[in-house]
XYZ file of C-alpha atoms in Angstrom:
555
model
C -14.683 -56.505 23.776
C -12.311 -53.598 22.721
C -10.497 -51.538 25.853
C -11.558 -48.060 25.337
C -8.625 -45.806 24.268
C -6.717 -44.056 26.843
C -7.355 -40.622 27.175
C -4.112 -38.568 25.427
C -1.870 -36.478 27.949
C -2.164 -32.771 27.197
C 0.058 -31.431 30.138
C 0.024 -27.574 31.365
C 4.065 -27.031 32.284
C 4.429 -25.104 35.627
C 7.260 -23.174 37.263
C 8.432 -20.612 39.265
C 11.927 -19.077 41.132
C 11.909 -16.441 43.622
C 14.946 -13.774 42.994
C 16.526 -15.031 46.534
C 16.344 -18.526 45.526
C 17.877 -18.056 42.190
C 20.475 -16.016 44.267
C 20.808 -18.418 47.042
C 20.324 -21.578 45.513
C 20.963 -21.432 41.611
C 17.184 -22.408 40.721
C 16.796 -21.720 37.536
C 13.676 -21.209 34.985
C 15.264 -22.152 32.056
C 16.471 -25.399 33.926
C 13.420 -26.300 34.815
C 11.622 -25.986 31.849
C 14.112 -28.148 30.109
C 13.862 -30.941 32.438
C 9.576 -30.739 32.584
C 10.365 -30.365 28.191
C 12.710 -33.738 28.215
C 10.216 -35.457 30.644
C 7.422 -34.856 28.722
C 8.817 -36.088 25.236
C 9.826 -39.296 27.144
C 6.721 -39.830 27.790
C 4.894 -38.780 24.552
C 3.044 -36.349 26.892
C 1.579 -33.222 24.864
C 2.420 -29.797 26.047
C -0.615 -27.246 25.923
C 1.318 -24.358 27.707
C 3.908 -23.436 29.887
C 3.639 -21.333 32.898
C 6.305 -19.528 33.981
C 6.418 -16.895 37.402
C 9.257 -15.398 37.171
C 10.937 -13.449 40.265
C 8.132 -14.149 43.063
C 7.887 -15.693 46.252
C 5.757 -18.713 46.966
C 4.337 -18.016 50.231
C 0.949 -17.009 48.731
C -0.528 -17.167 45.325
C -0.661 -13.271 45.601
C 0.656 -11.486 41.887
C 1.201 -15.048 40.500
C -0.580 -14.064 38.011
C 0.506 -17.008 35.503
C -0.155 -19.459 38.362
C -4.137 -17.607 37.905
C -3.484 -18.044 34.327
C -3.493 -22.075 34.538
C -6.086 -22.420 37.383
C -8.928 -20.644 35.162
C -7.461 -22.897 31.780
C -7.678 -25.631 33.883
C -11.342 -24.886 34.957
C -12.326 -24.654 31.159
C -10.900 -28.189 30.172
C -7.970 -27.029 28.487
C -5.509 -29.752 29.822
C -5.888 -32.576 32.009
C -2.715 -33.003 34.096
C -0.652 -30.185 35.174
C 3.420 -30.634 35.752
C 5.762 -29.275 38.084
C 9.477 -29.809 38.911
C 8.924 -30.012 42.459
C 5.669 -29.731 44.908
C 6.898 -26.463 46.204
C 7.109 -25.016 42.889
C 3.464 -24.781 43.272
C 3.056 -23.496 46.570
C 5.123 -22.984 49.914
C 2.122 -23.230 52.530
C -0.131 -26.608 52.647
C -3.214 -24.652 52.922
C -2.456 -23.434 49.296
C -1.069 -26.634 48.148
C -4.128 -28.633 49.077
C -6.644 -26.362 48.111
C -4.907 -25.774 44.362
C -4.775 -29.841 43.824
C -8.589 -30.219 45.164
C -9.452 -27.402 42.438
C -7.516 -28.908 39.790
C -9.012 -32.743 40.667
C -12.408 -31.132 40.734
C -11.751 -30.723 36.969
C -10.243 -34.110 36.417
C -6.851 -32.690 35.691
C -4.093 -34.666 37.057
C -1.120 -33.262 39.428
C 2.454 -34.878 38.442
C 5.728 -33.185 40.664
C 9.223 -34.349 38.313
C 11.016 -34.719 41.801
C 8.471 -36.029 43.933
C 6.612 -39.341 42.283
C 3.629 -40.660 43.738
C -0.416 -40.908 42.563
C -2.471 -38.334 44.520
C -5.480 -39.982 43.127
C -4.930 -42.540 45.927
C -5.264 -42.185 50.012
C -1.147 -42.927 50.136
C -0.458 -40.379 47.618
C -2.802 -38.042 49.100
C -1.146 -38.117 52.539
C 1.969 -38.273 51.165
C 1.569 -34.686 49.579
C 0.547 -33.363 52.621
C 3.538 -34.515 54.298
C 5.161 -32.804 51.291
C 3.276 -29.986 51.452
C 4.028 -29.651 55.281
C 7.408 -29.945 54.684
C 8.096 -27.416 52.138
C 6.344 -25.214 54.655
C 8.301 -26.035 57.545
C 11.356 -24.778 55.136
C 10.196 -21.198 54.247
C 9.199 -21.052 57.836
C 12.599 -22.070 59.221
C 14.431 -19.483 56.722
C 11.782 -16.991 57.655
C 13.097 -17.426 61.075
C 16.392 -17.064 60.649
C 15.945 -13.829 58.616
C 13.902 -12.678 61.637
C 16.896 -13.847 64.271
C 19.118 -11.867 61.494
C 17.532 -8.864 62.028
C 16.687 -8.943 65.539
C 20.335 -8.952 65.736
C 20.826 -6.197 64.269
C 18.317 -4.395 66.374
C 19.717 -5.466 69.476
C 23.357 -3.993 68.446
C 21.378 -0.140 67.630
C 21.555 -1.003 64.019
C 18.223 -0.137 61.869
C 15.930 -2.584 59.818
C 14.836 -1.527 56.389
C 13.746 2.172 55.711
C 14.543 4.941 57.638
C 11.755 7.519 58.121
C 11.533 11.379 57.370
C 14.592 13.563 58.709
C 16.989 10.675 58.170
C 18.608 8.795 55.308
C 21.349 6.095 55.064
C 24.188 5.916 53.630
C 26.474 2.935 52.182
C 29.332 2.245 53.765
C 32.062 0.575 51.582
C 33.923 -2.647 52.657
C 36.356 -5.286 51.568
C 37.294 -4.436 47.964
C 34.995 -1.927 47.529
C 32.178 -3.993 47.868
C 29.002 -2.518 50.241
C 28.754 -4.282 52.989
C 26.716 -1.924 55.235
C 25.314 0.979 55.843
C 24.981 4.502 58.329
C 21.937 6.573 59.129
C 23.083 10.454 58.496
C 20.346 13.711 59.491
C 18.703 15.203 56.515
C 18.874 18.808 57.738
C 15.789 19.796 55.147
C 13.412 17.171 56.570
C 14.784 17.793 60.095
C 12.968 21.475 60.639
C 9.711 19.574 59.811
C 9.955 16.605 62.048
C 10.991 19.062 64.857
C 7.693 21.343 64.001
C 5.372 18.203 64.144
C 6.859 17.919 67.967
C 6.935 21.155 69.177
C 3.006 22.200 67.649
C 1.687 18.782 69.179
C 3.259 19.820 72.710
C 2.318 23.493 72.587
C -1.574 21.611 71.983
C -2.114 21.735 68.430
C -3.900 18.283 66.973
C -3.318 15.768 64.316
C -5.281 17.212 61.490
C -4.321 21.374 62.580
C -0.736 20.099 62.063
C -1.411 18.412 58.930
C -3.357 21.348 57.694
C -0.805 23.830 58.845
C 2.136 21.806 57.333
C 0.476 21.138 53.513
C -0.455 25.034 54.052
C 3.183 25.754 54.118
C 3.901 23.544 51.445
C 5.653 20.413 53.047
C 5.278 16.865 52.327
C 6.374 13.675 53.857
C 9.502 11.815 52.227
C 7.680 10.126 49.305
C 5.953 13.452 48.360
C 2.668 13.420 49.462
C 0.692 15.643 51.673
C 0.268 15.100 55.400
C -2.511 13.045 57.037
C -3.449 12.570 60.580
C -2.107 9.119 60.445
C 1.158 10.229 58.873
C 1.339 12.899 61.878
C 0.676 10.335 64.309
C 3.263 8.141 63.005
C 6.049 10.347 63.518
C 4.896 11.210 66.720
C 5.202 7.422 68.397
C 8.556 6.336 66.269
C 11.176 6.569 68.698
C 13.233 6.768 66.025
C 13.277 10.077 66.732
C 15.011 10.354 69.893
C 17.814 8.122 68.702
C 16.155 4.062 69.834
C 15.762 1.738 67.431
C 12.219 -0.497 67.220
C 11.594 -3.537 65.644
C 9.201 -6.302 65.450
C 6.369 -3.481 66.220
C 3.749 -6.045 64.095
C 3.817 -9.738 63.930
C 2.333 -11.726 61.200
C 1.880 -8.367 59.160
C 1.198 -10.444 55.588
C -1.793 -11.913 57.337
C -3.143 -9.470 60.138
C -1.502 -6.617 59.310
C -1.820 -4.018 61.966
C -3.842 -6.182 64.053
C -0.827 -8.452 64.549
C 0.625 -5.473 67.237
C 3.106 -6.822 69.000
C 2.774 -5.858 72.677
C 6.313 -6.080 73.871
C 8.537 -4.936 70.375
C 12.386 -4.843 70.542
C 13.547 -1.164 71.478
C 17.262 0.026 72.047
C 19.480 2.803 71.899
C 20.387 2.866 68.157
C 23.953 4.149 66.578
C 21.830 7.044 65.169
C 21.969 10.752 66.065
C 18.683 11.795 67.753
C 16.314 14.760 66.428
C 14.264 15.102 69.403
C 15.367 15.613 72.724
C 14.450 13.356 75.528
C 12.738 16.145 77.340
C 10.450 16.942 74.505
C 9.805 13.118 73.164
C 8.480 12.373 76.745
C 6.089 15.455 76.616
C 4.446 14.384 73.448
C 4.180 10.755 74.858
C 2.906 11.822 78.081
C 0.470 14.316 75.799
C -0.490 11.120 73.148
C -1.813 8.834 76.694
C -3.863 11.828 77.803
C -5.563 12.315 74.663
C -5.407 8.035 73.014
C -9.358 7.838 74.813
C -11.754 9.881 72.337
C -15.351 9.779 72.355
C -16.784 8.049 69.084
C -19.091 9.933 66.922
C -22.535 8.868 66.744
C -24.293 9.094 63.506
C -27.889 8.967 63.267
C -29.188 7.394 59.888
C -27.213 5.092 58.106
C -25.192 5.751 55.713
C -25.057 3.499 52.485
C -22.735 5.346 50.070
C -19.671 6.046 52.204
C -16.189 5.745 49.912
C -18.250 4.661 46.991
C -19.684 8.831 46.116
C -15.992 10.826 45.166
C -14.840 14.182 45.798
C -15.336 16.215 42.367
C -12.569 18.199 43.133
C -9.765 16.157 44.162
C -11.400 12.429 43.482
C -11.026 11.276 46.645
C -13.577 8.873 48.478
C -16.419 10.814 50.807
C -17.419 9.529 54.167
C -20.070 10.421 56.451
C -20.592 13.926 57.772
C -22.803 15.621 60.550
C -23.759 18.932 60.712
C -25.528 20.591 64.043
C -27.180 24.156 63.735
C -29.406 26.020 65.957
C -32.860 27.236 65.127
C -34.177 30.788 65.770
C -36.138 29.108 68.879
C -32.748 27.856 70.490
C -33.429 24.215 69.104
C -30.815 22.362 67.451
C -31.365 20.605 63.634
C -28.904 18.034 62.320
C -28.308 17.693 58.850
C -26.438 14.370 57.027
C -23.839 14.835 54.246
C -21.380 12.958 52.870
C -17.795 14.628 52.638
C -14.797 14.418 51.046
C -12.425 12.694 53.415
C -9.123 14.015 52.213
C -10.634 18.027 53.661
C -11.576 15.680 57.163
C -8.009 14.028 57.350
C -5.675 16.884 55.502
C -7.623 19.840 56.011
C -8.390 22.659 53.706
C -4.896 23.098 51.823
C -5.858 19.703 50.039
C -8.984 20.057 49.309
C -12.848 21.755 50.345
C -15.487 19.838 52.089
C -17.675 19.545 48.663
C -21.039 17.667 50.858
C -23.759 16.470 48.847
C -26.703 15.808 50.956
C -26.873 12.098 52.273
C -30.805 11.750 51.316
C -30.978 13.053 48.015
C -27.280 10.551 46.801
C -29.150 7.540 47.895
C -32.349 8.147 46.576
C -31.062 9.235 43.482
C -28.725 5.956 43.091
C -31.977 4.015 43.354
C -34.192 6.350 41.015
C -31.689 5.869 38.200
C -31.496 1.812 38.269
C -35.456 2.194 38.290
C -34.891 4.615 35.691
C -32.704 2.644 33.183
C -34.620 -0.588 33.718
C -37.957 1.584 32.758
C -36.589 2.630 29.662
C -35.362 -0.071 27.473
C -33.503 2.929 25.126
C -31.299 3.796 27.798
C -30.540 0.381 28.987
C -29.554 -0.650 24.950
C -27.196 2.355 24.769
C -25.690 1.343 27.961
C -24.641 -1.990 26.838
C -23.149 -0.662 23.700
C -21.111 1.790 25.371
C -20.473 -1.618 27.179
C -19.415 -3.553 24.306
C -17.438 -0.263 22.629
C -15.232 0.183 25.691
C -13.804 -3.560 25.757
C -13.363 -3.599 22.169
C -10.972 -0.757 22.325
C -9.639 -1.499 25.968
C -8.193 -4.836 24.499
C -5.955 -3.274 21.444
C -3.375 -1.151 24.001
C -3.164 -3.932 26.275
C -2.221 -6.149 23.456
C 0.285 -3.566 21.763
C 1.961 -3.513 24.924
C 2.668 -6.623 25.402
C 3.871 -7.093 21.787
C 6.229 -4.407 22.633
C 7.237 -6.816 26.577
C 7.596 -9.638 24.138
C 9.812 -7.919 21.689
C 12.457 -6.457 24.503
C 12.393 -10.282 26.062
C 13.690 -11.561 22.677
C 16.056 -8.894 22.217
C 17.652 -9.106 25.858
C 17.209 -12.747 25.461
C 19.826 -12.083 22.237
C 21.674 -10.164 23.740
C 22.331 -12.396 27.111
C 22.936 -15.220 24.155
C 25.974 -12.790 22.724
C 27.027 -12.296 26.172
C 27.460 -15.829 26.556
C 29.829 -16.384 23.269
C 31.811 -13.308 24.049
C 32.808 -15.214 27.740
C 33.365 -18.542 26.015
C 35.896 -17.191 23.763
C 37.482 -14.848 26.990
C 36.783 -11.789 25.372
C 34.746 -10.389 28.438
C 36.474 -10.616 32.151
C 34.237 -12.520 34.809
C 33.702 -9.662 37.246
C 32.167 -7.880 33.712
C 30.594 -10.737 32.666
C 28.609 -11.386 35.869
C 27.371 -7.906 36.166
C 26.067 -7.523 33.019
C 23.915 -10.986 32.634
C 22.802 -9.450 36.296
C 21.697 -6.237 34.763
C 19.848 -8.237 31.831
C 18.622 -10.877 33.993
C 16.721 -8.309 36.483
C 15.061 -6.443 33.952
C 14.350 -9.998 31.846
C 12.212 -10.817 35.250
C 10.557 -7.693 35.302
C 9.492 -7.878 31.731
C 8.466 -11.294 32.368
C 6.085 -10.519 35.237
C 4.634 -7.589 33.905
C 3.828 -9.595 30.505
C 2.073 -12.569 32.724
C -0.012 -9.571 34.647
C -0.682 -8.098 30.583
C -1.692 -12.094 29.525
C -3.686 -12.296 33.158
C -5.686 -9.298 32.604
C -6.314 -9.818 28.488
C -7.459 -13.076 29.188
C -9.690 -11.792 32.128
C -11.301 -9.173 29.996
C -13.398 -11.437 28.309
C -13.816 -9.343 24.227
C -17.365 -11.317 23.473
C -20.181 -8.701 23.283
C -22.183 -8.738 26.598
C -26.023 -8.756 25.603
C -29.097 -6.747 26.609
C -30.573 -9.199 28.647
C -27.790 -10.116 31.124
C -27.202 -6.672 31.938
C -31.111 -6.014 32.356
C -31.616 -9.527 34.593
C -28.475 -8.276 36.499
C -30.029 -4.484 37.058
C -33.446 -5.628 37.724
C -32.154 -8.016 40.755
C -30.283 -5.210 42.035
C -33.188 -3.209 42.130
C -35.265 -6.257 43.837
C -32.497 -6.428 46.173
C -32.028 -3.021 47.180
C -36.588 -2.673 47.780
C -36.185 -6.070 49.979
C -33.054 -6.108 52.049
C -31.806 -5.064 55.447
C -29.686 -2.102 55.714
C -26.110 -4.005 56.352
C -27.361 -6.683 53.087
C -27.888 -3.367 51.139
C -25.154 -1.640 51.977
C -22.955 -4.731 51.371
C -24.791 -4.672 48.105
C -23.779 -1.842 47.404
C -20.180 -1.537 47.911
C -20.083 -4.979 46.146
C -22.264 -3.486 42.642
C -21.017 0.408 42.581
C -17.427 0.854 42.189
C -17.669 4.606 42.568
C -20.545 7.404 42.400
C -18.888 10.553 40.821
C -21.056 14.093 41.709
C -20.776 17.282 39.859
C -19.315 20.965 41.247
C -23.256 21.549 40.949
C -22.908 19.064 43.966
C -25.444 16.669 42.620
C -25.048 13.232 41.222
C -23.172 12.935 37.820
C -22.796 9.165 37.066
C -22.747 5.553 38.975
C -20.248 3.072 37.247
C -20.996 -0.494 38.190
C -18.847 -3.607 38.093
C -20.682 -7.154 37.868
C -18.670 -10.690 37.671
C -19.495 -14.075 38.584
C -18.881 -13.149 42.334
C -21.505 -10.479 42.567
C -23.877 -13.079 40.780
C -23.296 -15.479 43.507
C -23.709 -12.609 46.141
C -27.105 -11.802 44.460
C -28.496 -15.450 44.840
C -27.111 -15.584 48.570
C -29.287 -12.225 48.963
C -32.049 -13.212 47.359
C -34.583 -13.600 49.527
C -37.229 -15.183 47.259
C -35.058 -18.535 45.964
C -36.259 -21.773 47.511
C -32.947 -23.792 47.574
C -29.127 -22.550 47.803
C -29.107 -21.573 44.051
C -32.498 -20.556 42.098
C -33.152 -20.671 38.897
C -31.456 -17.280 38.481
C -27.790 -19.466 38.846
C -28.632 -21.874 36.191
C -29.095 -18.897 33.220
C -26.504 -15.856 34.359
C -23.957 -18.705 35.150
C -23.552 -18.963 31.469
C -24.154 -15.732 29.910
C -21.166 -14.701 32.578
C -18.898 -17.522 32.185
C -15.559 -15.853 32.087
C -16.759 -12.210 32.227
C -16.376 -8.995 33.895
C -18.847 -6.300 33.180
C -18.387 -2.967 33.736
C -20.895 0.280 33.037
C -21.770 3.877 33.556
C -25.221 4.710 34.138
């Protein structure tokens, strides 16, 4: 009986460096891909693709966008054994380590590490990348720790920690040889006279949004430009920055919980900085900030489906939920629901005008045009070649750009190469030499990240016509949805459907532009309250017609 023939090798090549490990270490891409390259023809392995991340950490698989790239190739059969030099090449945290090899066994596709040999398909080789895994994040934990002990350090000695906020700026200090070692903070005089007015209005009474207003009014800004908020205000107002201490280690955990990680007890001491504010005055506005940190919440009545989904058709910004109280002739009182631009609520009227649209008639009018559309077969068509028209032409600049990335990569690439000779035959001096391969080699990772994002996003925009009948199956169980749900389903619904809801100065409803993608089709069965069993029959036909695509439309 003949052995049935082995199944060929067609191997996706993975890597990726981090600038401070290239720095630190000497890691290097091209390194890498020459040892996965040699391994590979040893082994009479075929090589469907290499992907390269270029420049980014592996804590998360955040902006890795060629590490996306291979996961959704792998899903479609592409390859069926992906390669690494080393297990932490792929991820630095065993949560994401674990979950990327279940996804790629899942999809019979193999998971080789060049430094690290041993057969995941088996219970050993299983626990034995865990350990791995474990271990490679014990290491970025340990040097996260020591960056933290670093800069605690440098905290505890009055020294500051990253950027310095408005009224201040630092300046480098030179050291040995002329290198920059370190740096001072020095007063911005300019920014000064507005930090000192946000201090002196809040103790003379004046709130966060009448000092935000009052400030954009007079045609200030905060140090990247932008007009004042009521958080911006507040921020100023608790940095004790201000009155010359330095804090750090005000959040813990921020990549994960972000400002829910507060830390209760932060590091504060006297800093080497000059103060703005005087003691005196800093412990007015604190003792002024604990008076007024209890407010009393608003209470809405009716609920509110549309809020940051309708936007402002003056300035484009998201509208939330207003209430509006006036008195009858008969003494009585009436209150009326709008929805409001939020940047007039935060910033006040030198940014922009309240602009409300009525909260009954925006929600009843989203609904009356999805009935609409699906009544009227006409519309629906012309909708899904507008559809079809916009990805056709969204696809050629996207593409021309990244002709134009991949033409400066071969030219630095070229140029690096002439570099090189130059050296060998001591016609450039070291010190030179290393700066300008630095210079090419920081904008060679930029142009290599930004051409994975371009690849990413090409490949996501999927340039096969969408057809009449996905988009109508897709509107009509919206519609079915939005007649049978509770609020917080609908509302979920809708925020997950409508990317925005643009109104007209006429202050009535000009378009809704919906978004649709496997996700929301998976959403849709979850809602659905009339499938028998965890899928329906809706999954087995819109799986298909969606594989791979995104659809987006104006109605």
């Amino acid at each position: 009986m003949l052995e049935p023939l082995e199944k060929p090798s067609i191997v996706a090549i993975y890597v990726r460096v981090s600038t401070e490990e290239q720095a630190l270490h000497g890691y290097s891409i091209d390194a890498q891909l020459d040892t996965l390259r040699e391994y590979c023809k040893l082994y009479n392995k075929e090589i469907y693709d290499e992907y390269v991340d270029r420049g980014i950490s592996g804590k998360s698989t955040e902006k890795r966008y060629e590490l996306q790239r291979m996961l959704k190739d792998a899903q479609m059969g592409l390859f069926n054994e992906v390669l690494v030099w080393k297990i932490n090449r792929l991820a630095r945290n065993t949560y994401d380590l674990l979950g990327i090899t279940q996804m790629l066994s899942k999809h019979s596709v193999a998971f080789t590490s060049f430094s690290e040999r041993f057969d995941t398909g088996s219970a050993m080789g299983k626990f034995a990348l865990q350990m791995m895994g474990a271990v490679g994040e014990l290491e970025r934990n340990t040097i996260v720790d020591n960056v933290k002990m670093g800069l605690s350090k440098r905290a505890k000695t009055g020294k500051h920690n990253g950027k310095v906020p408005l009224g201040y700026k630092t300046v480098e200090v030179p050291g040995e040889r002329g290198r920059n070692r370190d740096s001072r903070v020095e007063i911005v005089p300019e920014e000064v006279v507005i930090v000192t007015k946000i201090f002196e209005r809040f103790a003379a009474g004046q709130g966060f949004k009448s000092i935000a207003n009052q400030l954009n009014h007079e045609g200030y800004g905060t140090k990247s430009g932008n007009a004042f908020s009521i958080c911006g205000v507040k921020e100023i107002l608790d940095n004790p920055f201000y009155v010359g201490k330095i804090r750090y280690n005000r959040f813990e955990q921020w990549s994960e919980k972000r400002r829910k990680g507060r830390n209760p007890k932060p590091i504060i001491e006297n800093g080497l900085h000059p103060p703005i504010i005087s003691e005196e005055l800093w412990n007015k506005v604190q003792y002024l900030r604990q008076k007024k940190a209890v407010v009393s919440l608003k209470r809405f009545d009716g609920e509110f489906l549309l809020t940051w989904l309708i936007r402002c058709p003056k300035c484009g910004g998201p509208m939330v939920a207003n209430r509006i109280q006036n008195r009858q002739k008969d003494g009585s009182k009436i209150t009326r629901l709008y929805y409001s631009c939020s940047n007039f609520r935060n910033k006040g009227s030198k940014v922009c005008s309240a602009n409300s649209i009525r909260k009954q008639e925006a929600e009843q009018y989203v609904v009356k045009r999805v009935k609409e559309v699906l009544a009227q077969p006409q519309i629906l068509k012309a909708v899904v070649s507008n559809i079809n028209e916009r990805k056709a032409k969204r696809t050629k600049p996207l593409q021309q750009e990244l002709d134009s990335i991949t033409a400066r990569i071969a030219q630095l690439e070229e140029k690096r190469q002439r570099y090189f000779e130059l050296y060998e035959i001591d016609q450039l001096d070291r010190e030179l030499f290393s700066k300008r391969l630095d210079d090419i080699n920081a904008e060679l990772d930029r142009l290599h990240a930004k051409k994975s994002e371009l690849t990413f996003e090409l490949q996501d925009d999927n340039p096969e016509p969408v057809s009449y009948e996905v988009v109508r199956t897709l509107l009509k169980k919206f519609d079915e949805l939005l007649d049978s749900s509770p609020f917080e389903q609908r509302k979920t619904l809708m925020h997950l459907v409508i990317k925005k809801i643009t109104i007209k100065d006429t202050r009535t409803v000009d378009k809704i532009e919906m978004n649709f993608d496997e996700n929301t089709v998976q959403h849709f069965l979850a809602a659905d309250p009339s499938a028998t069993h965890a899928e329906g029959s809706f999954a087995l036909r819109m799986r298909r017609a969606l594989a791979g695509q995104k659809i987006w439309f104006a109605i």
